[in-house]
Each structure stands twice: as C-alpha cells, then as structure tokens.
C-alpha cells in the first residue's frame, strides 16, 4: 500500500521543532570554542525581503494550517492580530535576527509543537550558544539530566544537581522568553523548554550571552550550594550536537551501565528532552535493574521464524526485559517511536513485537508497555501496533483535514497509485476522501469532518497475535503525535490503563508546506486534527488531541528524590498497578513506600523459555 509522508507521518523532530530556527548573527562573545566548521555568513536580507518572507509565513498559515479556527476558538486570540504584532516586532528590530525572532514568536503563539521554521545550516555562522549540560524540570526544579562533557564531572557537577540560576536568573523565570522560540501544546510539556537556559539559539538576541562565561549557581542533593563559571561555546555546525545516535542496542545487562552524558546517548538515558525517542527506557538504571532483577531478553530464532523474520535481519533496537515484583514475573517492552516510512521495515518491526510478546505470553504474569518519550512517526505503524493489544473491534484514528487543493490532489494521486483503474477498495477509499475534502472546500469549510485514513472507522484486533494478559501502558508529557495517538487508541478502546503524565497534545499530521522565498527557511505546519471515531459523529473540541493530550488513568509525577535515586519509586508504582490488575484488585493511586527493601520482593526470575 503506498503511503505519502504527508498522509501518514505524524513525526516530530527535536531539531526541527526547537533548535533549527536561526538567522543572521555576527555577534561573538569573546573567548569561545568553535564546535563546528566555520563558513562565511550570508548577507542579511533586505527589509523588503524580510517583510516578504514574514508575509509568506502568514499566507501559508492561512492556507494550510488545519487547526486555524480551532486555535482561535480555544485560546481566544485572532491570528490576523498576531500577524499585525509580528509585523510591528520586525519593524522595531530589523535585521535577520529580528526576522527570525518575529517569525518564531508568531508561530509559537499557535501553541502547536508540530509547527516549526527550519532554516538552512549556513544561514547563521553561530547556530547556538552552548554549555554542555541538559536540564530537565522535576517537581518545579531544574535538574541536571545529561552531562555531555567529562570535564564538567571534574568540576564537581553531578547528575541530579539543581540549577538555581544562570547569571542570577532562575531557568523557570525565563520560560516566557523560551516560549517565544517555540512552544509545545500544553504547559506541562512546555516546562521542558528550560533546557534553553544552557542551549540558546544564535538568533535570539534577548537570550544571547553577554559574557564569555555564565555564572551558574547549583544545589546538591544534600542541600549544599556551589557556583561555577562555565564557558559558553559557539556551535557553528549541527543545530543539535547532542542528538541521539541511532543504531543497535548495546549488549547491556543489569550490571553493565555507562556514565551519564555522551556515552549514555546510545546506552542509558535519564528522561530529559535530549533522550526523546531513545531506545532504552529512561527508568532502566542500575538501581531499578538491581531492585527488580531486570534481565533484557529477546525472541528466539524459532519464534522469529514463526512471524516471518530471519534472525540476521530482525530489528536490533527494540528493548524487552523480564523483571520480578512481589513474586510476579513481568515483561517490559519499549516502544520508542514510529518514525519508519518503509512498509517492509514497519512490517518487520511489527513482526518482532509479535514474536517477543508471543515468546513470553505463557511465561509471565503481565506486561508493562513503555511508550514514554515517544516523538511519534508513521500512522500506519502506530495503528497496527495498537491492534496487538485489542481484544475486540473499537474506534479507530480519524482526522479532520484542512480543506485545500493539496489534500484533494494528494488523495486522488494515492488512489491512482494504488490502482490506476480505481477498481480496488483501497483506491476507491482514497478517491472518496479526495471528494469529501473537495466538497468541504467548495462549501467554504475550514476542515472536513473527521475521516479515517487507514483501516476504516473501526479498528480490529491483529489477525495473527493479540496480547490478552494484564497490561499497563506508560505515558508522559514527552509522548507526542503518534505518541499521543497510540495511548488514545488504547484508552478509548479500553485496552489498558495508562500510567504517568498527560501526553503532549500534538494532534495533527505535520508536513513541510514550503520554503520561504528569501531566507529559504522551511516551514512545517499541522495539516489536520486527530481524534478517534465516534458513531454519533459528534466531535467536541475536548475530543481532539491537539492541546488536550491524553490523560493517564493513574497519575504519577516523578519526585526529585526518585529522579536522583534511579526511578525505583516510579517503577514500583506502575508495577504495583499491574500487580493489582493481575490479582483483580483496585489499582493504587499512590506509589508504595520509598524504601523498597521489604516490600518489593525482587525474587529470582524463573527459567525463561
């Protein structure tokens, strides 16, 4: 089945979404380090060119932005009024920095994590200013989550230390400034923008360092405070030098752990935005591995063959493990993201999940499915993955599509790519969707009624394997796009309780709608609104994912102490929820005692099949 990236791709990318917005900037701050290759800067755009590009952004939003009316109704603003303010900002500041500041301010007012302006890497000689620490919000504190340079360990900075201030300003006090660069879809997820305290886009004049070093005040876990003057680095290369490296999972066992920081990018991660889409669970730490006797596992060759996979070509980056809790054996499986376009690769990954679930189905008491920190991806992959956990048919994913000629033409192109004669059911479905978009377009509607894209309005269980034992799905405020859709399908089909925090609320497919004429920056916009099918065809604003996200059935906010101590309390709580489901008792809303010694009972695992 052919699939367009625009149609089935709900992928969001940290680079495009938060860091790849840059403009001309010739400012330097003295003795700094060049992290990348230098290149001659482009000349600044003229006033007319900047105004033209800003106007082009407005035109693209008016034409292609699916949630246009939804946003105005939800937030009570007028998008034309936002345009006027952005024009005034550009007139006051001028320069390429002024253009990117005005453009990003306007786009961030949409409160849409899918919306971004991605500039070419050579448009600014300094992409960003960096101190190689990554901060994460935990219970209202800015904690060090990743240390990307070993020399900072020698400075006495440790994972979990609190950053009280940078040059006398609390990271949280500047969240409003960071929100002018980009916004996710809700305030909970926006807290993670505090990483900008130490990673600042080059174009953002209001955040540009004023000295070669930053004076940073820290607080350790014992309450003692210390200060360090750390050098700002000028990054002239990749907009996200600390991006996750892709590749096979390392051969880990519960005693093999890496230091926090750069090595952890391809091994262990600790829950920050820098670990978005990481293949390993953020809570898989030395502490949880020891307390719960966590043992990574995989399907054997016979089980892989049952689902059509050769061991030599099977995916190598899907994490699964067994662990024990109060005498129960639990299978933990991670779904880190859906960002795969090749149908054959999607089929192979789904087959691998079938194999790992089937391998341990009769052996374990229940399943924990970790879908935290999931940045989304391909709709087809997401929907078919959800089918592995459905016991009966239920509502499927649907989207209200923006009414424009692009959608009309794309649906009709997919129809003919599927079957030039339009004789097949699939091609006819695409042709019908094109006609429905056209009818809404002709009627002057901003969006269509919600329409199914893949597998119709009714979602059916997988035809070759379904998990039927007790299960719990982990979500958090960094689960977005398809990371919102999967828990939506699970929750609205009653397939499993959701545990954690409200998801991001990135509720529409995203695509690049066009490059700007002068800056050549590439604009990404949301093209529709996600929800699940309703038989009564009544879709109130609360039914859509955009800005709402998906609420957990059991709320759990990670504590500062638990963050510092390896997430034992977090893992104990969701394990307790699953154990109650196994025993047929009520799920606990509060975590178990902090001291796991007597209550968790990490009994040795029985022999695996």
Coordinates of C-alpha atoms in Angstrom, one line a residue:
X1 CA 0.0 0.0 0.0
X2 CA 1.6 3.3 -1.0
X3 CA 1.8 5.9 1.8
X4 CA 2.7 9.6 1.5
X5 CA 4.9 11.1 4.1
X6 CA 2.4 13.9 4.4
X7 CA -0.5 11.5 4.9
X8 CA 0.8 9.1 7.4
X9 CA 3.6 10.8 9.1
X10 CA 3.0 12.4 12.5
X11 CA 6.7 12.7 13.2
X12 CA 8.0 15.5 15.2
X13 CA 11.7 16.2 15.4
X14 CA 13.6 17.9 18.2
X15 CA 15.9 19.5 15.8
X16 CA 13.2 21.0 13.6
X17 CA 10.8 21.7 16.4
X18 CA 13.0 23.5 18.9
X19 CA 16.5 24.3 17.7
X20 CA 16.7 24.6 14.0
X21 CA 15.4 28.2 13.8
X22 CA 18.3 30.5 13.2
X23 CA 19.0 33.8 11.4
X24 CA 22.0 36.0 10.7
X25 CA 24.1 36.7 13.7
X26 CA 27.7 38.1 13.6
X27 CA 27.9 38.7 17.3
X28 CA 30.6 36.9 19.2
X29 CA 31.2 36.7 23.0
X30 CA 34.9 36.6 23.2
X31 CA 36.9 33.5 24.2
X32 CA 34.6 30.8 23.0
X33 CA 35.1 27.4 21.4
X34 CA 34.1 26.7 17.8
X35 CA 32.3 23.4 17.9
X36 CA 32.0 23.0 14.1
X37 CA 33.4 24.1 10.8
X38 CA 33.3 27.8 10.1
X39 CA 31.6 29.1 7.0
X40 CA 31.2 32.6 5.5
X41 CA 27.9 34.1 6.6
X42 CA 25.2 35.0 4.1
X43 CA 24.4 38.7 3.7
X44 CA 21.5 39.9 5.7
X45 CA 18.2 40.0 3.9
X46 CA 16.9 43.5 2.9
X47 CA 13.9 45.0 4.8
X48 CA 11.7 44.1 1.8
X49 CA 13.0 40.5 1.7
X50 CA 12.3 40.0 5.4
X51 CA 8.8 41.5 5.2
X52 CA 8.1 39.3 2.2
X53 CA 9.1 36.1 4.0
X54 CA 7.1 37.0 7.0
X55 CA 4.1 37.7 4.8
X56 CA 4.7 34.3 3.1
X57 CA 4.5 32.6 6.5
X58 CA 1.2 34.3 7.2
X59 CA -0.1 33.1 3.8
X60 CA 1.0 29.6 4.4
X61 CA -0.8 29.5 7.8
X62 CA -4.0 30.9 6.4
X63 CA -4.0 28.4 3.5
X64 CA -2.6 25.2 5.0
X65 CA -2.9 25.3 8.8
X66 CA -5.5 22.7 9.8
X67 CA -6.3 23.9 13.4
X68 CA -6.6 27.6 12.4
X69 CA -10.2 28.1 13.6
X70 CA -9.7 25.5 16.5
X71 CA -6.9 27.6 17.9
X72 CA -8.7 30.9 17.7
X73 CA -11.7 29.4 19.5
X74 CA -9.6 27.6 22.1
X75 CA -7.2 30.4 23.0
X76 CA -9.4 33.4 22.2
X77 CA -6.9 35.2 20.0
X78 CA -7.2 36.5 16.4
X79 CA -4.5 35.1 14.2
X80 CA -4.6 38.3 12.0
X81 CA -4.0 40.3 15.2
X82 CA -1.0 38.1 15.9
X83 CA 0.2 38.8 12.3
X84 CA 0.0 42.6 13.0
X85 CA 2.0 42.2 16.2
X86 CA 4.7 40.2 14.4
X87 CA 5.0 42.9 11.7
X88 CA 5.4 45.5 14.4
X89 CA 8.2 43.4 16.0
X90 CA 10.0 43.1 12.7
X91 CA 9.7 46.9 12.1
X92 CA 11.2 47.6 15.6
X93 CA 14.1 45.2 15.5
X94 CA 15.1 44.7 11.8
X95 CA 17.9 42.5 10.7
X96 CA 17.8 38.8 10.1
X97 CA 17.7 38.3 13.9
X98 CA 14.6 40.4 14.0
X99 CA 13.0 38.4 11.3
X100 CA 13.6 35.0 13.0
X101 CA 12.5 36.4 16.3
X102 CA 9.3 37.9 14.9
X103 CA 8.6 34.7 12.8
X104 CA 9.2 32.3 15.7
X105 CA 7.2 34.5 18.1
X106 CA 4.2 34.4 15.7
X107 CA 4.5 30.6 15.2
X108 CA 4.9 29.9 18.9
X109 CA 1.6 31.7 19.7
X110 CA -0.2 28.9 17.9
X111 CA 0.7 26.6 20.8
X112 CA 1.5 23.8 18.4
X113 CA 4.5 21.6 18.9
X114 CA 4.3 20.4 15.2
X115 CA 4.8 23.9 13.9
X116 CA 8.4 25.0 13.2
X117 CA 10.6 27.1 11.0
X118 CA 13.7 25.2 9.9
X119 CA 16.5 27.4 8.4
X120 CA 19.4 26.1 6.3
X121 CA 22.6 25.5 8.4
X122 CA 24.6 28.2 6.6
X123 CA 22.1 31.0 7.3
X124 CA 23.8 31.8 10.6
X125 CA 27.5 31.3 11.4
X126 CA 26.6 30.7 15.0
X127 CA 23.7 28.2 15.3
X128 CA 23.6 28.3 19.1
X129 CA 25.5 29.0 22.3
X130 CA 26.0 26.0 24.5
X131 CA 27.1 25.0 27.9
X132 CA 27.1 21.2 27.6
X133 CA 24.6 20.4 30.3
X134 CA 21.0 19.5 29.6
X135 CA 18.3 20.5 32.2
X136 CA 15.1 18.7 33.0
X137 CA 12.1 20.0 35.0
X138 CA 11.3 17.8 38.0
X139 CA 8.7 19.0 40.6
X140 CA 9.4 22.6 39.7
X141 CA 13.2 22.3 39.9
X142 CA 15.7 22.5 37.0
X143 CA 17.9 19.4 37.4
X144 CA 20.9 18.3 35.5
X145 CA 19.8 15.4 33.4
X146 CA 22.7 14.9 31.0
X147 CA 26.3 15.9 31.2
X148 CA 27.8 15.9 27.7
X149 CA 31.4 16.6 28.5
X150 CA 33.6 14.6 31.0
X151 CA 35.4 17.8 32.1
X152 CA 32.2 19.0 33.8
X153 CA 32.3 16.0 36.0
X154 CA 35.8 17.1 37.1
X155 CA 34.2 20.4 38.0
X156 CA 32.1 18.5 40.6
X157 CA 28.8 18.8 38.7
X158 CA 26.7 15.7 39.1
X159 CA 23.6 14.3 37.6
X160 CA 20.6 15.5 39.6
X161 CA 22.2 18.7 40.8
X162 CA 19.7 21.6 40.8
X163 CA 20.5 24.7 38.7
X164 CA 19.2 27.6 40.8
X165 CA 20.3 30.4 38.5
X166 CA 22.2 31.3 35.4
X167 CA 23.7 34.7 35.7
X168 CA 21.4 35.4 38.5
X169 CA 18.2 34.3 36.8
X170 CA 16.2 31.2 37.5
X171 CA 15.7 28.9 34.5
X172 CA 12.0 28.9 35.2
X173 CA 11.8 32.7 35.4
X174 CA 12.8 32.8 31.7
X175 CA 10.3 30.2 30.5
X176 CA 8.3 33.0 28.9
X177 CA 11.4 34.0 26.8
X178 CA 12.0 30.4 25.8
X179 CA 8.3 30.2 24.8
X180 CA 9.0 32.9 22.2
X181 CA 11.3 30.5 20.4
X182 CA 9.0 27.6 20.4
X183 CA 6.0 26.1 22.2
X184 CA 4.7 22.6 22.6
X185 CA 1.0 22.1 23.0
X186 CA 0.5 22.4 26.8
X187 CA 2.1 24.0 29.8
X188 CA 3.3 20.7 31.3
X189 CA 5.3 19.8 28.2
X190 CA 6.5 23.5 27.9
X191 CA 8.3 23.1 31.2
X192 CA 10.9 21.1 29.3
X193 CA 11.9 24.3 27.4
X194 CA 14.1 25.1 30.4
X195 CA 16.9 23.4 28.6
X196 CA 17.2 26.7 26.7
X197 CA 18.9 28.1 29.9
X198 CA 22.1 26.5 28.7
X199 CA 21.4 25.9 24.9
X200 CA 20.4 29.1 23.2
X201 CA 19.7 29.8 19.5
X202 CA 22.1 32.2 17.9
X203 CA 19.3 34.4 16.5
X204 CA 17.6 35.0 19.9
X205 CA 19.1 38.4 20.9
X206 CA 17.2 38.5 24.2
X207 CA 18.9 35.3 25.3
X208 CA 22.3 35.8 23.8
X209 CA 25.2 35.5 26.3
X210 CA 26.6 38.9 27.3
X211 CA 30.0 37.4 28.5
X212 CA 32.3 34.5 27.6
X213 CA 31.2 32.6 30.7
X214 CA 27.9 32.0 32.6
X215 CA 27.9 32.2 36.4
X216 CA 25.8 29.2 37.4
X217 CA 24.5 28.5 40.9
X218 CA 23.9 24.9 41.8
X219 CA 22.4 23.0 44.7
X220 CA 23.4 19.4 45.5
X221 CA 21.1 16.7 46.9
X222 CA 22.4 17.3 50.4
X223 CA 21.4 20.9 50.3
X224 CA 24.8 22.4 49.9
X225 CA 25.3 25.1 47.2
X226 CA 28.2 25.8 44.9
X227 CA 28.9 28.0 41.9
X228 CA 30.8 27.5 38.7
X229 CA 31.7 29.9 35.9
X230 CA 31.3 27.9 32.7
X231 CA 32.4 28.9 29.2
X232 CA 29.8 29.4 26.5
X233 CA 30.6 27.5 23.3
X234 CA 29.8 28.8 19.9
X235 CA 28.2 26.0 17.8
X236 CA 28.7 26.6 14.1
X237 CA 27.6 23.2 12.9
X238 CA 24.7 20.9 13.7
X239 CA 21.8 22.6 15.4
X240 CA 21.6 19.8 17.9
X241 CA 25.1 18.4 18.5
X242 CA 23.8 16.2 21.3
X243 CA 21.3 14.4 19.1
X244 CA 20.7 10.7 19.8
X245 CA 22.7 8.3 17.8
X246 CA 20.7 5.7 16.0
X247 CA 21.8 2.1 15.8
X248 CA 21.6 -1.3 17.5
X249 CA 21.1 -1.5 21.2
X250 CA 24.3 -2.1 23.1
X251 CA 24.6 -5.5 24.7
X252 CA 23.5 -4.5 28.2
X253 CA 22.8 -6.5 31.3
X254 CA 21.9 -5.3 34.7
X255 CA 25.5 -4.8 35.8
X256 CA 26.7 -3.0 32.6
X257 CA 26.0 0.7 32.8
X258 CA 27.6 3.8 31.3
X259 CA 28.3 7.1 32.8
X260 CA 25.8 9.9 32.5
X261 CA 26.3 12.0 29.4
X262 CA 27.7 11.5 26.0
X263 CA 28.1 7.7 26.3
X264 CA 24.6 7.5 27.5
X265 CA 23.2 8.7 24.3
X266 CA 23.5 5.3 22.8
X267 CA 23.0 3.4 26.0
X268 CA 21.2 4.7 29.1
X269 CA 19.2 7.9 29.2
X270 CA 17.6 9.8 32.0
X271 CA 14.3 11.2 30.9
X272 CA 15.2 14.6 29.5
X273 CA 14.1 16.0 26.2
X274 CA 17.6 15.1 24.9
X275 CA 16.6 11.5 25.2
X276 CA 13.4 11.8 23.2
X277 CA 12.9 8.6 21.2
X278 CA 15.8 6.8 23.0
X279 CA 15.6 3.0 22.5
X280 CA 16.0 2.2 26.2
X281 CA 13.5 3.1 29.0
X282 CA 14.6 6.2 30.9
X283 CA 14.0 4.4 34.1
X284 CA 16.2 1.4 33.3
X285 CA 19.0 2.3 35.7
X286 CA 21.5 0.5 37.9
X287 CA 19.1 0.9 40.8
X288 CA 16.0 -0.4 39.1
X289 CA 17.9 -3.3 37.4
X290 CA 19.2 -4.4 40.8
X291 CA 16.0 -3.9 42.8
X292 CA 13.7 -5.6 40.3
X293 CA 16.2 -8.1 38.8
X294 CA 15.7 -6.7 35.3
X295 CA 17.1 -9.0 32.6
X296 CA 17.0 -8.0 28.9
X297 CA 15.5 -10.7 26.7
X298 CA 14.6 -11.2 23.0
X299 CA 12.7 -13.7 20.9
X300 CA 14.5 -16.9 19.8
X301 CA 15.1 -17.9 16.2
X302 CA 12.1 -20.3 16.2
X303 CA 9.7 -17.6 17.3
X304 CA 11.1 -15.1 14.9
X305 CA 10.6 -17.6 12.1
X306 CA 7.0 -18.1 13.1
X307 CA 6.4 -14.4 12.3
X308 CA 8.5 -14.5 9.1
X309 CA 11.7 -12.9 10.4
X310 CA 15.2 -14.2 9.8
X311 CA 17.4 -13.5 12.9
X312 CA 20.1 -11.9 10.8
X313 CA 17.6 -9.2 9.5
X314 CA 15.5 -8.8 12.6
X315 CA 15.4 -5.3 14.3
X316 CA 18.2 -4.8 16.8
X317 CA 16.9 -1.7 18.6
X318 CA 13.7 -2.9 20.3
X319 CA 14.2 -3.3 24.0
X320 CA 12.4 -6.0 26.1
X321 CA 13.2 -7.4 29.6
X322 CA 11.9 -9.6 32.3
X323 CA 11.7 -8.5 35.9
X324 CA 10.1 -9.5 39.2
X325 CA 7.8 -7.7 41.5
X326 CA 6.2 -9.2 44.7
X327 CA 6.5 -12.8 43.3
X328 CA 5.2 -11.9 39.9
X329 CA 7.1 -12.1 36.6
X330 CA 6.6 -9.1 34.3
X331 CA 7.5 -8.5 30.7
X332 CA 8.7 -4.9 30.0
X333 CA 8.6 -3.8 26.3
X334 CA 9.6 -0.4 25.0
X335 CA 8.1 1.3 22.0
X336 CA 10.4 4.3 21.5
X337 CA 8.9 5.8 18.3
X338 CA 7.1 5.1 15.0
X339 CA 9.4 7.1 12.7
X340 CA 9.6 4.5 9.9
X341 CA 8.3 5.0 6.3
X342 CA 9.3 1.8 4.5
X343 CA 6.4 -0.6 4.7
X344 CA 8.8 -3.6 4.8
X345 CA 10.6 -2.1 7.7
X346 CA 7.3 -1.4 9.5
X347 CA 6.2 -5.0 8.9
X348 CA 9.5 -6.3 10.3
X349 CA 9.2 -4.3 13.4
X350 CA 5.6 -5.4 14.0
X351 CA 6.6 -9.0 13.4
X352 CA 9.4 -8.6 16.0
X353 CA 6.9 -7.2 18.6
X354 CA 4.6 -10.2 17.9
X355 CA 7.5 -12.6 18.4
X356 CA 8.7 -11.0 21.7
X357 CA 5.1 -10.9 23.1
X358 CA 4.3 -14.4 22.0
X359 CA 7.6 -15.7 23.3
X360 CA 6.8 -14.8 26.9
X361 CA 3.0 -14.8 26.8
X362 CA 2.6 -18.1 28.7
X363 CA 5.6 -17.4 30.9
X364 CA 4.9 -14.0 32.5
X365 CA 2.0 -12.7 34.6
X366 CA 1.6 -9.3 32.9
X367 CA 3.1 -6.7 30.6
X368 CA 4.4 -3.2 31.0
X369 CA 4.5 -1.3 27.7
X370 CA 6.7 1.7 27.9
X371 CA 5.7 4.5 25.5
X372 CA 7.2 7.4 27.3
X373 CA 9.4 10.0 25.5
X374 CA 7.9 8.8 22.2
X375 CA 8.2 11.5 19.5
X376 CA 5.7 9.9 17.0
X377 CA 6.1 8.8 13.4
X378 CA 4.1 6.8 10.9
X379 CA 0.3 6.5 11.4
X380 CA 0.2 3.1 9.8
X381 CA 2.8 1.7 12.2
X382 CA 1.1 3.3 15.2
X383 CA -2.4 1.9 14.3
X384 CA -1.2 -1.6 13.5
X385 CA 0.9 -1.6 16.7
X386 CA -2.3 -0.8 18.7
X387 CA -4.1 -3.7 17.2
X388 CA -1.7 -6.1 19.0
X389 CA -3.5 -5.1 22.3
X390 CA -7.2 -5.0 21.2
X391 CA -9.4 -7.9 22.2
X392 CA -12.4 -6.7 20.2
X393 CA -13.1 -4.1 17.5
X394 CA -13.4 -0.4 18.5
X395 CA -12.9 3.2 17.4
X396 CA -10.1 3.9 15.1
X397 CA -8.0 7.0 14.4
X398 CA -9.6 9.7 12.3
X399 CA -8.5 13.2 11.3
X400 CA -10.3 16.4 10.2
X401 CA -8.3 17.5 7.2
X402 CA -7.6 21.1 6.3
X403 CA -9.6 22.0 3.1
X404 CA -7.1 22.9 0.4
X405 CA -6.3 21.7 -3.1
X406 CA -3.1 20.0 -1.9
X407 CA -5.1 17.4 0.1
X408 CA -7.6 16.9 -2.7
X409 CA -4.8 16.3 -5.2
X410 CA -2.8 14.0 -2.8
X411 CA -5.8 11.8 -2.0
X412 CA -6.5 11.4 -5.7
X413 CA -2.9 10.7 -6.5
X414 CA -2.8 7.9 -3.8
X415 CA -5.9 6.5 -5.3
X416 CA -4.4 6.1 -8.8
X417 CA -1.0 5.0 -7.4
X418 CA -2.9 2.2 -5.6
X419 CA -4.9 1.2 -8.7
X420 CA -5.0 3.3 -11.9
X421 CA -8.3 1.8 -12.8
X422 CA -9.9 2.7 -9.4
X423 CA -11.3 -0.7 -9.1
X424 CA -9.8 -1.7 -5.8
X425 CA -11.5 -0.9 -2.5
X426 CA -8.3 0.9 -1.3
X427 CA -8.2 3.2 -4.3
X428 CA -11.9 3.9 -4.1
X429 CA -11.5 4.9 -0.4
X430 CA -8.8 7.4 -1.3
X431 CA -10.9 8.8 -4.2
X432 CA -13.8 9.2 -1.8
X433 CA -11.7 11.1 0.7
X434 CA -10.5 13.4 -2.0
X435 CA -14.1 14.1 -3.0
X436 CA -15.1 14.7 0.7
X437 CA -12.2 17.2 1.1
X438 CA -13.3 18.9 -2.2
X439 CA -16.9 19.1 -1.1
X440 CA -15.9 20.8 2.2
X441 CA -13.5 23.1 0.3
X442 CA -16.3 24.1 -2.1
X443 CA -18.6 24.7 0.8
X444 CA -16.1 27.1 2.4
X445 CA -15.4 24.9 5.5
X446 CA -12.0 25.2 7.1
X447 CA -11.8 21.4 7.8
X448 CA -13.6 18.3 6.8
X449 CA -15.5 16.1 9.2
X450 CA -13.1 13.6 10.8
X451 CA -12.2 10.8 8.3
X452 CA -10.4 7.6 8.7
X453 CA -7.1 7.3 6.8
X454 CA -6.1 3.7 7.4
X455 CA -8.2 0.6 8.2
X456 CA -11.5 2.5 8.3
X457 CA -13.5 3.8 11.2
X458 CA -13.4 0.5 13.1
X459 CA -10.1 -0.8 14.4
X460 CA -9.9 -4.6 14.6
X461 CA -7.5 -6.8 16.6
X462 CA -4.4 -8.0 14.9
X463 CA -5.0 -11.1 12.7
X464 CA -2.0 -13.1 13.8
X465 CA -1.4 -12.2 17.5
X466 CA -3.0 -10.3 20.4
X467 CA -1.8 -9.9 23.9
X468 CA -4.6 -10.9 26.3
X469 CA -2.9 -10.9 29.8
X470 CA -3.0 -7.9 32.1
X471 CA -1.0 -4.9 30.9
X472 CA -0.3 -1.2 31.7
X473 CA 0.9 1.5 29.3
X474 CA 3.4 4.1 30.4
X475 CA 3.0 7.7 29.0
X476 CA 4.4 11.1 29.8
X477 CA 4.5 14.7 28.8
X478 CA 7.1 13.9 26.1
X479 CA 4.8 11.4 24.3
X480 CA 3.6 13.3 21.2
X481 CA 1.9 12.9 17.8
X482 CA 1.7 9.2 17.3
X483 CA 2.9 9.1 20.9
X484 CA -0.5 10.7 21.6
X485 CA -2.4 8.5 19.2
X486 CA -1.3 5.2 20.5
X487 CA -2.4 5.8 24.1
X488 CA -5.6 7.5 22.7
X489 CA -6.5 4.2 20.9
X490 CA -5.6 2.1 23.9
X491 CA -7.7 4.2 26.3
X492 CA -10.7 4.8 24.1
X493 CA -10.8 1.0 23.3
X494 CA -10.5 0.1 26.9
X495 CA -7.4 -2.0 26.2
X496 CA -5.2 -1.0 29.1
X497 CA -4.9 1.6 31.9
X498 CA -2.5 4.5 31.2
X499 CA 0.1 5.4 33.8
X500 CA 2.1 8.6 34.1
X501 CA 1.5 12.1 32.9
X502 CA -0.7 13.8 30.3
X503 CA 0.7 13.4 26.8
X504 CA 2.0 16.4 24.7
X505 CA -1.1 17.0 22.7
X506 CA 0.5 17.2 19.2
X507 CA -2.7 16.5 17.5
X508 CA -2.4 16.6 13.7
X509 CA -0.2 15.3 10.9
X510 CA 2.7 17.6 10.1
X511 CA 4.4 18.3 6.8
X512 CA 6.7 20.8 5.3
X513 CA 4.4 23.2 3.4
X514 CA 7.1 25.2 1.6
X515 CA 10.4 27.1 1.7
X516 CA 10.4 30.8 2.1
X517 CA 11.5 32.8 -0.9
X518 CA 14.4 34.7 0.5
X519 CA 15.6 33.1 3.7
X520 CA 14.9 29.6 2.2
X521 CA 13.7 28.6 5.7
X522 CA 11.4 25.6 5.6
X523 CA 8.0 25.9 7.3
X524 CA 6.4 22.9 8.9
X525 CA 2.6 23.1 9.7
X526 CA 0.0 20.9 11.2
X527 CA -2.5 19.9 8.4
X528 CA -5.4 18.5 10.4
X529 CA -6.8 17.5 13.8
X530 CA -6.6 14.0 15.3
X531 CA -9.2 12.2 17.3
X532 CA -10.9 8.8 17.4
X533 CA -14.1 7.8 15.5
X534 CA -17.5 8.4 17.1
X535 CA -20.6 6.7 15.8
X536 CA -22.7 9.8 16.6
X537 CA -20.3 12.0 14.5
X538 CA -20.3 14.5 17.4
X539 CA -16.7 15.8 17.9
X540 CA -16.5 18.5 20.6
X541 CA -13.2 20.3 21.0
X542 CA -12.3 18.2 24.0
X543 CA -12.3 15.0 21.8
X544 CA -9.3 16.2 19.8
X545 CA -5.7 15.5 20.8
X546 CA -4.4 19.0 19.9
X547 CA -3.5 20.8 23.1
X548 CA -5.5 18.3 25.2
X549 CA -3.3 15.3 25.0
X550 CA -4.4 12.1 26.7
X551 CA -4.8 12.0 30.4
X552 CA -3.5 9.0 32.4
X553 CA -5.8 6.7 34.3
X554 CA -3.2 6.7 37.1
X555 CA -1.3 9.9 37.6
X556 CA 2.4 9.7 38.7
X557 CA 4.7 12.7 38.9
X558 CA 8.3 11.7 39.4
X559 CA 9.8 13.2 42.5
X560 CA 13.2 14.9 42.8
X561 CA 14.5 12.2 45.2
X562 CA 13.3 9.4 42.8
X563 CA 14.9 11.2 39.8
X564 CA 18.2 11.3 41.7
X565 CA 18.0 7.8 43.0
X566 CA 17.3 5.9 39.8
X567 CA 13.4 5.9 39.4
X568 CA 12.8 3.0 41.8
X569 CA 9.7 4.6 43.2
X570 CA 8.3 5.2 39.7
X571 CA 8.9 1.6 38.6
X572 CA 7.5 0.3 41.9
X573 CA 4.3 2.3 41.4
X574 CA 3.5 1.1 37.9
X575 CA 4.5 -2.4 38.9
X576 CA 2.1 -2.2 41.8
X577 CA -0.7 -1.0 39.4
X578 CA 0.0 -4.1 37.2
X579 CA 0.1 -6.4 40.1
X580 CA -3.3 -5.2 41.3
X581 CA -4.7 -5.9 37.8
X582 CA -3.2 -9.4 37.9
X583 CA -4.7 -10.0 41.3
X584 CA -8.0 -8.4 40.3
X585 CA -7.8 -5.7 43.0
X586 CA -8.1 -1.9 42.8
X587 CA -5.2 -0.1 41.2
X588 CA -3.2 2.0 43.8
X589 CA -3.2 5.7 43.1
X590 CA -0.1 6.4 45.3
X591 CA 3.3 4.8 45.0
X592 CA 4.5 2.2 47.5
X593 CA 6.9 3.1 50.3
X594 CA 10.1 4.7 49.3
X595 CA 12.2 2.0 50.9
X596 CA 11.8 -0.9 48.6
X597 CA 13.7 -3.4 50.8
X598 CA 10.9 -5.3 52.4
X599 CA 8.0 -4.6 50.1
X600 CA 9.2 -5.1 46.5
X601 CA 10.5 -8.7 47.0
X602 CA 12.7 -8.9 43.9
X603 CA 12.5 -12.7 43.7
X604 CA 14.8 -14.5 41.3
X605 CA 13.2 -15.0 37.9
X606 CA 12.2 -18.5 36.9
X607 CA 13.9 -20.0 33.9
X608 CA 12.9 -18.3 30.7
X609 CA 11.5 -20.3 27.7

